[in-house]
mmCIF file of C-alpha atoms and ligand atoms in Angstrom:
data_model
loop_
_atom_site.group_PDB
_atom_site.id
_atom_site.type_symbol
_atom_site.label_atom_id
_atom_site.label_comp_id
_atom_site.label_asym_id
_atom_site.label_seq_id
_atom_site.Cartn_x
_atom_site.Cartn_y
_atom_site.Cartn_z
ATOM 1 C CA MET R 1 -0.790 48.734 -6.551
ATOM 2 C CA LEU R 2 -2.522 45.207 -8.253
ATOM 3 C CA VAL R 3 -0.624 42.251 -7.934
ATOM 4 C CA MET R 4 -1.949 38.559 -9.402
ATOM 5 C CA GLY R 5 -0.994 35.639 -7.624
ATOM 6 C CA ILE R 6 -0.448 31.929 -8.716
ATOM 7 C CA GLU R 7 -0.610 28.832 -6.590
ATOM 8 C CA SER R 8 -0.225 25.359 -7.701
ATOM 9 C CA SER R 9 2.108 23.865 -5.240
ATOM 10 C CA CYS R 10 -0.241 20.875 -4.328
ATOM 11 C CA ASP R 11 -4.207 20.112 -5.213
ATOM 12 C CA GLU R 12 -5.366 23.825 -6.178
ATOM 13 C CA THR R 13 -4.856 26.067 -9.203
ATOM 14 C CA ALA R 14 -5.379 29.307 -8.078
ATOM 15 C CA CYS R 15 -4.897 33.058 -9.561
ATOM 16 C CA ALA R 16 -6.186 36.307 -7.808
ATOM 17 C CA ILE R 17 -6.081 39.700 -8.361
ATOM 18 C CA VAL R 18 -5.324 41.746 -5.378
ATOM 19 C CA SER R 19 -4.529 45.196 -4.739
ATOM 20 C CA ASP R 20 -2.137 46.895 -2.123
ATOM 21 C CA LYS R 21 -5.452 48.443 -0.265
ATOM 22 C CA LYS R 22 -6.493 45.024 0.589
ATOM 23 C CA GLU R 23 -9.290 44.522 -1.787
ATOM 24 C CA ILE R 24 -9.573 41.468 -3.547
ATOM 25 C CA LEU R 25 -10.313 41.743 -6.788
ATOM 26 C CA SER R 26 -10.644 38.230 -8.014
ATOM 27 C CA SER R 27 -9.900 34.968 -6.716
ATOM 28 C CA VAL R 28 -10.505 31.796 -8.476
ATOM 29 C CA VAL R 29 -9.509 27.979 -6.946
ATOM 30 C CA TRP R 30 -10.089 24.864 -8.479
ATOM 31 C CA SER R 31 -9.551 22.150 -6.554
ATOM 32 C CA GLN R 32 -8.632 18.689 -8.097
ATOM 33 C CA TYR R 33 -10.293 16.915 -5.787
ATOM 34 C CA GLU R 34 -12.411 14.943 -8.448
ATOM 35 C CA GLU R 35 -8.946 13.877 -9.767
ATOM 36 C CA HIS R 36 -7.335 12.575 -6.561
ATOM 37 C CA ARG R 37 -10.247 11.057 -4.785
ATOM 38 C CA ARG R 38 -10.275 7.718 -5.466
ATOM 39 C CA PHE R 39 -6.799 7.312 -4.819
ATOM 40 C CA GLY R 40 -7.369 8.663 -1.420
ATOM 41 C CA GLY R 41 -5.178 11.327 -1.935
ATOM 42 C CA VAL R 42 -3.104 13.497 -4.027
ATOM 43 C CA VAL R 43 -1.333 11.790 -6.845
ATOM 44 C CA PRO R 44 2.345 14.418 -8.080
ATOM 45 C CA GLU R 45 1.969 13.210 -11.418
ATOM 46 C CA ILE R 46 -2.040 13.469 -11.978
ATOM 47 C CA ALA R 47 -1.706 17.346 -9.856
ATOM 48 C CA ALA R 48 1.262 18.066 -12.412
ATOM 49 C CA ARG R 49 -0.630 17.422 -15.658
ATOM 50 C CA ALA R 50 -4.198 18.919 -14.224
ATOM 51 C CA HIS R 51 -2.220 22.469 -13.211
ATOM 52 C CA LEU R 52 -0.680 22.581 -16.717
ATOM 53 C CA GLU R 53 -4.350 21.847 -18.448
ATOM 54 C CA GLN R 54 -6.472 24.169 -15.906
ATOM 55 C CA VAL R 55 -3.864 27.001 -15.521
ATOM 56 C CA ASP R 56 -4.373 29.296 -18.338
ATOM 57 C CA VAL R 57 -8.250 29.247 -18.285
ATOM 58 C CA ILE R 58 -7.737 30.006 -14.539
ATOM 59 C CA VAL R 59 -5.717 33.437 -14.904
ATOM 60 C CA LYS R 60 -7.894 34.524 -17.777
ATOM 61 C CA GLU R 61 -11.293 34.028 -15.108
ATOM 62 C CA ALA R 62 -9.229 35.968 -12.745
ATOM 63 C CA ILE R 63 -8.347 38.546 -15.210
ATOM 64 C CA GLU R 64 -12.075 38.718 -16.267
ATOM 65 C CA GLU R 65 -12.998 39.093 -13.421
ATOM 66 C CA ALA R 66 -11.219 41.728 -11.923
ATOM 67 C CA HIS R 67 -12.310 43.903 -14.972
ATOM 68 C CA ILE R 68 -8.919 44.083 -15.365
ATOM 69 C CA ASP R 69 -6.021 43.567 -18.026
ATOM 70 C CA PHE R 70 -2.828 42.224 -18.018
ATOM 71 C CA SER R 71 -1.019 45.665 -18.655
ATOM 72 C CA ASP R 72 -3.357 47.013 -14.915
ATOM 73 C CA LEU R 73 -0.990 44.602 -13.222
ATOM 74 C CA SER R 74 2.038 46.024 -10.721
ATOM 75 C CA GLY R 75 3.899 42.583 -10.602
ATOM 76 C CA VAL R 76 2.901 39.113 -10.762
ATOM 77 C CA ALA R 77 3.530 36.679 -7.728
ATOM 78 C CA VAL R 78 4.047 32.854 -7.723
ATOM 79 C CA ALA R 79 4.164 30.236 -5.209
ATOM 80 C CA GLY R 80 7.866 29.237 -6.001
ATOM 81 C CA GLY R 81 8.112 26.293 -3.799
ATOM 82 C CA PRO R 82 8.217 24.023 -1.620
ATOM 83 C CA GLY R 83 5.802 21.417 -2.644
ATOM 84 C CA LEU R 84 5.121 19.050 -5.711
ATOM 85 C CA ILE R 85 8.021 20.119 -7.709
ATOM 86 C CA GLY R 86 5.504 19.538 -11.065
ATOM 87 C CA GLY R 87 2.785 21.635 -10.177
ATOM 88 C CA VAL R 88 5.654 24.182 -8.700
ATOM 89 C CA ILE R 89 7.353 24.249 -12.224
ATOM 90 C CA VAL R 90 3.767 25.051 -14.021
ATOM 91 C CA GLY R 91 2.725 27.937 -11.803
ATOM 92 C CA VAL R 92 6.530 29.645 -12.035
ATOM 93 C CA MET R 93 6.396 29.453 -15.870
ATOM 94 C CA THR R 94 3.282 30.669 -16.064
ATOM 95 C CA ALA R 95 4.476 33.356 -14.275
ATOM 96 C CA LYS R 96 7.399 34.024 -16.017
ATOM 97 C CA ALA R 97 5.405 34.237 -19.485
ATOM 98 C CA ILE R 98 3.499 37.102 -18.091
ATOM 99 C CA ALA R 99 5.863 38.892 -16.285
ATOM 100 C CA MET R 100 8.485 38.821 -19.451
ATOM 101 C CA SER R 101 5.629 39.477 -22.266
ATOM 102 C CA HIS R 102 3.867 42.134 -19.683
ATOM 103 C CA ASN R 103 7.427 43.718 -18.655
ATOM 104 C CA LEU R 104 6.322 43.185 -14.788
ATOM 105 C CA PRO R 105 8.324 42.606 -12.115
ATOM 106 C CA PHE R 106 8.560 38.572 -11.119
ATOM 107 C CA ILE R 107 7.773 38.012 -7.451
ATOM 108 C CA ALA R 108 8.469 34.078 -5.997
ATOM 109 C CA VAL R 109 6.823 33.943 -2.829
ATOM 110 C CA ASN R 110 7.203 30.764 -0.316
ATOM 111 C CA HIS R 111 4.046 29.052 -0.355
ATOM 112 C CA LEU R 112 4.746 29.152 3.431
ATOM 113 C CA GLU R 113 5.339 33.274 3.615
ATOM 114 C CA GLY R 114 1.829 33.092 1.711
ATOM 115 C CA HIS R 115 -0.071 31.364 4.383
ATOM 116 C CA ALA R 116 2.003 33.778 7.426
ATOM 117 C CA LEU R 117 1.372 36.836 5.559
ATOM 118 C CA MET R 118 -2.439 35.941 4.844
ATOM 119 C CA ALA R 119 -3.810 37.402 8.237
ATOM 120 C CA ARG R 120 -2.050 40.855 7.428
ATOM 121 C CA LEU R 121 -5.090 41.201 4.402
ATOM 122 C CA THR R 122 -7.972 40.192 6.284
ATOM 123 C CA ASN R 123 -6.548 41.557 10.384
ATOM 124 C CA GLU R 124 -4.771 44.312 11.389
ATOM 125 C CA ILE R 125 -1.801 42.392 11.915
ATOM 126 C CA GLU R 126 2.116 43.959 13.276
ATOM 127 C CA PHE R 127 5.175 42.166 13.406
ATOM 128 C CA PRO R 128 6.182 40.822 15.166
ATOM 129 C CA TYR R 129 3.541 38.264 15.798
ATOM 130 C CA LEU R 130 3.343 34.888 16.450
ATOM 131 C CA LEU R 131 2.065 32.321 14.164
ATOM 132 C CA LEU R 132 0.920 28.593 14.345
ATOM 133 C CA LEU R 133 1.241 27.218 10.361
ATOM 134 C CA THR R 134 -0.868 24.192 9.927
ATOM 135 C CA SER R 135 -0.936 23.020 6.912
ATOM 136 C CA GLY R 136 -1.144 18.926 4.646
ATOM 137 C CA GLY R 137 2.553 19.538 4.511
ATOM 138 C CA HIS R 138 3.757 21.940 7.889
ATOM 139 C CA CYS R 139 3.210 22.382 10.693
ATOM 140 C CA GLN R 140 5.129 24.454 12.899
ATOM 141 C CA ILE R 141 5.389 27.434 15.391
ATOM 142 C CA LEU R 142 6.995 30.887 14.210
ATOM 143 C CA VAL R 143 7.938 34.250 14.955
ATOM 144 C CA VAL R 144 6.542 37.039 11.960
ATOM 145 C CA ASN R 145 8.720 39.555 12.312
ATOM 146 C CA GLY R 146 8.208 40.807 8.501
ATOM 147 C CA PRO R 147 8.386 39.256 5.009
ATOM 148 C CA GLY R 148 11.406 36.930 4.979
ATOM 149 C CA LYS R 149 12.114 37.527 8.674
ATOM 150 C CA TYR R 150 11.310 34.291 10.530
ATOM 151 C CA GLU R 151 12.587 32.666 13.638
ATOM 152 C CA ARG R 152 11.585 29.005 13.056
ATOM 153 C CA LEU R 153 10.404 28.175 17.513
ATOM 154 C CA GLY R 154 9.394 24.458 16.687
ATOM 155 C CA GLY R 155 8.298 21.854 13.769
ATOM 156 C CA THR R 156 6.939 18.722 13.456
ATOM 157 C CA ILE R 157 9.771 16.195 13.581
ATOM 158 C CA ASP R 158 7.104 13.383 11.442
ATOM 159 C CA ASP R 159 4.305 13.924 10.065
ATOM 160 C CA SER R 160 2.273 17.526 9.467
ATOM 161 C CA ALA R 161 -1.281 17.912 11.554
ATOM 162 C CA GLY R 162 -3.002 18.103 7.956
ATOM 163 C CA GLU R 163 -1.282 14.750 7.002
ATOM 164 C CA ALA R 164 -2.564 12.897 9.935
ATOM 165 C CA PHE R 165 -6.110 14.352 9.386
ATOM 166 C CA ASP R 166 -5.758 12.808 5.963
ATOM 167 C CA LYS R 167 -4.255 9.986 7.015
ATOM 168 C CA VAL R 168 -6.686 9.120 9.671
ATOM 169 C CA ALA R 169 -9.640 9.595 7.086
ATOM 170 C CA LYS R 170 -8.300 7.407 4.831
ATOM 171 C CA MET R 171 -8.106 4.757 7.626
ATOM 172 C CA LEU R 172 -11.651 5.403 8.820
ATOM 173 C CA ASP R 173 -12.767 5.640 4.948
ATOM 174 C CA VAL R 174 -14.735 9.336 6.175
ATOM 175 C CA GLY R 175 -13.747 10.721 2.454
ATOM 176 C CA TYR R 176 -11.066 12.716 0.739
ATOM 177 C CA PRO R 177 -10.109 15.655 1.868
ATOM 178 C CA GLY R 178 -9.625 14.056 4.718
ATOM 179 C CA GLY R 179 -9.413 17.699 7.600
ATOM 180 C CA PRO R 180 -12.893 18.783 6.484
ATOM 181 C CA ASN R 181 -14.377 15.294 6.155
ATOM 182 C CA VAL R 182 -13.011 14.232 10.143
ATOM 183 C CA GLN R 183 -14.477 17.502 11.171
ATOM 184 C CA ARG R 184 -17.876 16.667 10.038
ATOM 185 C CA ALA R 185 -17.849 12.931 11.411
ATOM 186 C CA ALA R 186 -16.593 14.298 14.588
ATOM 187 C CA LEU R 187 -19.859 16.429 15.211
ATOM 188 C CA SER R 188 -22.038 13.681 15.916
ATOM 189 C CA GLY R 189 -19.302 11.688 17.616
ATOM 190 C CA ASN R 190 -17.989 11.403 21.373
ATOM 191 C CA ALA R 191 -14.248 12.156 21.531
ATOM 192 C CA LYS R 192 -13.804 11.028 25.145
ATOM 193 C CA ARG R 193 -14.748 7.249 23.829
ATOM 194 C CA PHE R 194 -11.093 6.518 22.356
ATOM 195 C CA ASN R 195 -7.688 7.367 24.845
ATOM 196 C CA LEU R 196 -4.877 8.218 22.456
ATOM 197 C CA PRO R 197 -1.734 9.123 23.092
ATOM 198 C CA HIS R 198 -0.601 13.060 23.187
ATOM 199 C CA PRO R 199 2.605 13.072 21.113
ATOM 200 C CA MET R 200 5.218 15.037 23.234
ATOM 201 C CA LYS R 201 2.840 16.539 25.902
ATOM 202 C CA GLY R 202 4.600 18.251 28.409
ATOM 203 C CA ARG R 203 8.150 18.333 27.133
ATOM 204 C CA PRO R 204 10.231 21.458 26.700
ATOM 205 C CA GLY R 205 10.660 23.047 23.432
ATOM 206 C CA CYS R 206 7.578 23.552 20.941
ATOM 207 C CA ASP R 207 8.127 20.568 18.512
ATOM 208 C CA PHE R 208 5.211 18.637 16.879
ATOM 209 C CA SER R 209 4.642 14.817 16.640
ATOM 210 C CA PHE R 210 1.564 13.192 14.990
ATOM 211 C CA SER R 211 2.807 9.875 13.168
ATOM 212 C CA GLY R 212 2.457 7.943 17.039
ATOM 213 C CA LEU R 213 -0.982 9.305 17.261
ATOM 214 C CA LYS R 214 -1.699 7.877 13.795
ATOM 215 C CA THR R 215 -0.633 4.265 14.382
ATOM 216 C CA ALA R 216 -2.243 4.935 17.226
ATOM 217 C CA VAL R 217 -5.181 5.530 15.784
ATOM 218 C CA ARG R 218 -4.914 2.456 13.379
ATOM 219 C CA HIS R 219 -4.250 0.211 16.268
ATOM 220 C CA GLN R 220 -7.287 0.937 18.107
ATOM 221 C CA ILE R 221 -9.266 0.510 14.511
ATOM 222 C CA GLU R 222 -7.652 -3.116 13.841
ATOM 223 C CA LEU R 223 -8.819 -3.965 17.788
ATOM 224 C CA LEU R 224 -12.423 -3.103 16.641
ATOM 225 C CA GLY R 225 -12.438 -4.840 13.382
ATOM 226 C CA THR R 226 -15.684 -3.925 11.592
ATOM 227 C CA LEU R 227 -16.707 -0.279 12.409
ATOM 228 C CA THR R 228 -20.039 0.752 12.523
ATOM 229 C CA GLU R 229 -20.898 4.662 11.323
ATOM 230 C CA GLN R 230 -20.659 5.511 15.133
ATOM 231 C CA ASP R 231 -17.334 4.279 15.414
ATOM 232 C CA LYS R 232 -15.877 6.325 13.021
ATOM 233 C CA ALA R 233 -17.704 9.339 14.332
ATOM 234 C CA ASP R 234 -16.361 8.472 17.639
ATOM 235 C CA MET R 235 -12.798 8.031 16.412
ATOM 236 C CA CYS R 236 -12.689 11.431 14.436
ATOM 237 C CA ALA R 237 -14.139 13.443 17.223
ATOM 238 C CA SER R 238 -11.207 11.644 19.954
ATOM 239 C CA PHE R 239 -8.710 11.834 17.225
ATOM 240 C CA GLN R 240 -9.818 15.576 16.866
ATOM 241 C CA ALA R 241 -9.343 16.409 19.890
ATOM 242 C CA THR R 242 -6.222 15.238 20.775
ATOM 243 C CA VAL R 243 -4.717 16.824 17.984
ATOM 244 C CA VAL R 244 -6.089 20.138 19.219
ATOM 245 C CA ASP R 245 -5.225 19.490 22.745
ATOM 246 C CA THR R 246 -1.405 18.661 21.668
ATOM 247 C CA ILE R 247 -1.408 21.913 19.228
ATOM 248 C CA ILE R 248 -1.982 23.828 22.039
ATOM 249 C CA ASP R 249 0.099 21.672 24.840
ATOM 250 C CA ARG R 250 3.066 22.885 22.111
ATOM 251 C CA LEU R 251 1.133 26.502 21.549
ATOM 252 C CA LYS R 252 1.677 27.267 25.340
ATOM 253 C CA HIS R 253 5.456 26.831 25.037
ATOM 254 C CA GLY R 254 6.094 28.639 21.920
ATOM 255 C CA ILE R 255 3.692 31.395 23.768
ATOM 256 C CA GLN R 256 6.452 31.633 26.827
ATOM 257 C CA LEU R 257 9.443 31.894 24.148
ATOM 258 C CA PHE R 258 7.458 34.709 22.443
ATOM 259 C CA GLN R 259 6.786 36.145 25.365
ATOM 260 C CA GLU R 260 10.015 36.457 26.768
ATOM 261 C CA LYS R 261 12.152 37.097 23.746
ATOM 262 C CA TYR R 262 9.212 39.489 22.269
ATOM 263 C CA PRO R 263 7.596 41.340 24.598
ATOM 264 C CA HIS R 264 6.028 44.116 22.426
ATOM 265 C CA GLY R 265 4.802 41.277 20.425
ATOM 266 C CA LYS R 266 0.374 41.123 20.574
ATOM 267 C CA GLN R 267 -0.868 38.645 18.494
ATOM 268 C CA LEU R 268 -1.270 34.967 18.315
ATOM 269 C CA VAL R 269 -1.756 33.964 14.111
ATOM 270 C CA VAL R 270 -3.020 30.738 12.816
ATOM 271 C CA SER R 271 -2.821 29.800 8.879
ATOM 272 C CA GLY R 272 -3.049 26.737 7.065
ATOM 273 C CA GLY R 273 -4.949 24.426 5.614
ATOM 274 C CA VAL R 274 -5.425 22.813 9.350
ATOM 275 C CA ALA R 275 -6.144 26.433 10.906
ATOM 276 C CA ALA R 276 -10.120 25.982 9.024
ATOM 277 C CA ASN R 277 -10.547 23.571 11.891
ATOM 278 C CA ALA R 278 -13.681 24.760 13.891
ATOM 279 C CA MET R 279 -12.351 22.973 16.976
ATOM 280 C CA LEU R 280 -9.132 24.748 16.898
ATOM 281 C CA ARG R 281 -9.863 27.995 16.293
ATOM 282 C CA ASN R 282 -11.797 27.712 19.472
ATOM 283 C CA ALA R 283 -8.974 26.772 21.020
ATOM 284 C CA LEU R 284 -6.348 28.750 20.234
ATOM 285 C CA GLU R 285 -8.936 31.794 20.789
ATOM 286 C CA ASN R 286 -9.459 30.955 24.070
ATOM 287 C CA LEU R 287 -5.093 29.888 24.945
ATOM 288 C CA ALA R 288 -4.871 33.492 23.586
ATOM 289 C CA GLN R 289 -7.397 35.382 26.031
ATOM 290 C CA LYS R 290 -5.775 33.822 28.947
ATOM 291 C CA LYS R 291 -2.190 34.759 27.499
ATOM 292 C CA HIS R 292 -3.264 38.459 26.793
ATOM 293 C CA LEU R 293 -2.395 37.775 23.020
ATOM 294 C CA GLN R 294 -5.016 39.172 20.839
ATOM 295 C CA PHE R 295 -5.711 36.446 18.060
ATOM 296 C CA ALA R 296 -6.148 36.076 14.768
ATOM 297 C CA ALA R 297 -7.341 33.974 11.891
ATOM 298 C CA PRO R 298 -7.842 34.313 7.849
ATOM 299 C CA PRO R 299 -11.514 33.525 7.099
ATOM 300 C CA ILE R 300 -11.854 29.586 6.019
ATOM 301 C CA LYS R 301 -11.657 29.908 2.619
ATOM 302 C CA LEU R 302 -8.660 31.904 3.302
ATOM 303 C CA CYS R 303 -6.970 29.036 5.673
ATOM 304 C CA THR R 304 -6.382 26.410 2.651
ATOM 305 C CA ASP R 305 -4.348 26.936 -0.770
ATOM 306 C CA ASN R 306 -5.229 30.284 -2.669
ATOM 307 C CA GLY R 307 -4.313 32.545 -5.006
ATOM 308 C CA VAL R 308 -4.807 35.730 -2.703
ATOM 309 C CA MET R 309 -2.249 34.813 -0.697
ATOM 310 C CA ILE R 310 0.597 34.270 -2.940
ATOM 311 C CA ALA R 311 -0.568 37.561 -4.500
ATOM 312 C CA TRP R 312 -0.831 39.936 -1.159
ATOM 313 C CA ALA R 313 2.808 38.256 -0.609
ATOM 314 C CA GLY R 314 3.684 39.524 -3.382
ATOM 315 C CA ILE R 315 1.973 43.005 -2.573
ATOM 316 C CA GLU R 316 4.253 42.408 0.761
ATOM 317 C CA ARG R 317 7.451 42.071 -1.180
ATOM 318 C CA LEU R 318 7.064 44.070 -3.874
ATOM 319 C CA ARG R 319 6.697 46.816 -1.341
ATOM 320 C CA LEU R 320 9.780 46.160 0.113
ATOM 321 C CA GLY R 321 11.308 45.783 -3.635
ATOM 322 C CA LEU R 322 11.857 42.216 -3.296
ATOM 323 C CA THR R 323 11.502 40.758 -6.299
ATOM 324 C CA ASN R 324 13.433 38.088 -8.756
ATOM 325 C CA THR R 325 14.967 37.677 -12.165
ATOM 326 C CA LEU R 326 13.792 35.139 -14.200
ATOM 327 C CA ASP R 327 16.369 32.133 -13.780
ATOM 328 C CA PHE R 328 14.571 31.975 -10.479
ATOM 329 C CA ARG R 329 14.522 28.166 -10.347
ATOM 330 C CA ALA R 330 11.419 26.394 -8.697
ATOM 331 C CA ARG R 331 11.985 24.118 -5.143
ATOM 332 C CA PRO R 332 10.415 20.849 -3.753
ATOM 333 C CA ARG R 333 11.985 22.264 -0.619
ATOM 334 C CA TRP R 334 12.059 25.895 0.830
ATOM 335 C CA PRO R 335 12.200 26.414 4.474
ATOM 336 C CA LEU R 336 10.788 29.621 5.469
ATOM 337 C CA ASP R 337 13.480 30.748 7.808
ATOM 338 C CA LYS R 338 16.318 30.459 5.667
ATOM 339 C CA PRO R 339 17.133 32.572 2.770
ATOM 340 C CA LEU R 340 17.049 32.132 -0.815
ATOM 341 C CA GLU R 341 20.672 30.834 -1.662
HETATM 342 O O1 KG4 G 1 -2.590 24.616 3.650
HETATM 343 P P1 KG4 G 1 -3.390 23.431 2.939
HETATM 344 O O2 KG4 G 1 -4.217 24.085 1.779
HETATM 345 O O3 KG4 G 1 -2.620 22.864 2.009
HETATM 346 C C1 KG4 G 1 -1.012 23.078 2.054
HETATM 347 O O4 KG4 G 1 -0.480 23.878 2.140
HETATM 348 O O5 KG4 G 1 -0.859 21.514 2.379
HETATM 349 O O6 KG4 G 1 -3.935 22.132 3.925
HETATM 350 C C2 KG4 G 1 -4.237 21.444 3.606
HETATM 351 C C3 KG4 G 1 -4.328 20.468 4.632
HETATM 352 C C4 KG4 G 1 -4.978 19.128 4.439
HETATM 353 O O7 KG4 G 1 -4.449 18.352 4.801
HETATM 354 C C5 KG4 G 1 -6.634 19.210 4.970
HETATM 355 O O8 KG4 G 1 -7.124 17.593 5.382
HETATM 356 C C6 KG4 G 1 -5.998 20.053 5.996
HETATM 357 O O9 KG4 G 1 -5.349 20.868 5.774
HETATM 358 N N1 KG4 G 1 -8.101 20.728 6.424
HETATM 359 C C7 KG4 G 1 -8.383 20.571 7.546
HETATM 360 C C8 KG4 G 1 -9.104 21.265 7.791
HETATM 361 N N2 KG4 G 1 -9.682 21.998 6.562
HETATM 362 C C9 KG4 G 1 -8.850 21.703 5.816
HETATM 363 N N3 KG4 G 1 -8.296 19.980 8.530
HETATM 364 C C10 KG4 G 1 -8.675 19.798 9.916
HETATM 365 N N4 KG4 G 1 -9.837 20.366 9.742
HETATM 366 C C11 KG4 G 1 -10.037 20.923 9.028
HETATM 367 N N5 KG4 G 1 -11.594 21.831 8.637
HETATM 368 ZN ZN1 ZN G 2 -0.683 25.470 2.003
#
């Protein structure tokens, strides 16, 4: 079974061909960093236009790189939301056109489900598992019981972790995209120099909040006035360590809930763009070990948005007969734990 996956919900235009034998035949990711860099963040209209210009080229490249033809496909999957609606529409229209003209099943994948199931392609992961999904748009702790079967244990009440990385990077002018640049700058910084608040620490449940942390960083920057490169590195290191600490604190509660309710669940999985962060991966691995859970994280390049995750989620759905009709509506919002209405 070969499935094409198309992703265009944020600032990556991506297409991949994946087999149900867990082979990645091709994966083409075109990042729009250059388009958005001078604005220090993603501009939705520019993103939509860029997706429209690139999507045909990317799809063609994915087919050529895989050395297949459209007629070899068993289905076409697309991120149908949540995301920037202009981009999502571009992907959905493209996938529908391919499905219609080649008479293929059409599978609308929740972008978050793409992240959630990604590790099942690269690792041996059994349902149910505990998932920390942390990306630019989301920060949630979920139990994954199967495709379309999620129990949300907690989530952010304001910003996502990725958003906080991106905003702090912009404040410190360390470059776009924020996460990787903060991580790089933090390497030469002192994480103990700035004492930042740990939002929600010690509170019951597993909700997150990152907006107060971001404000605290802004405050410290204002107090410093002119920033040296060392000040920036120290701030990046302090901020990164605080985010990781906060996530670990919240996840401890998530693990407790998971282990009480699902005693047969054995794995902790992380996914989404922030899962590319080395310090977070290490901290999660240590926590999992202490709590007697196996830890799995997809390879770095499959943590950030890509077509493979959409194709793989498409395979998981297609195997269960979960396909969509061509009147599927692209959606800007689409909670993972709510069925498609
Ligand atoms: O999953 P993703 O590619 O897109 C969304 O679905 O949002 O996640 C992008 C987010 C951005 O906020 C980016 O700054 C963050 O992931 N990110 C990182 C790292 N690499 C990407 N955050 C921290 N450390 C990283 N190494
Ligand atoms: Zn994503």
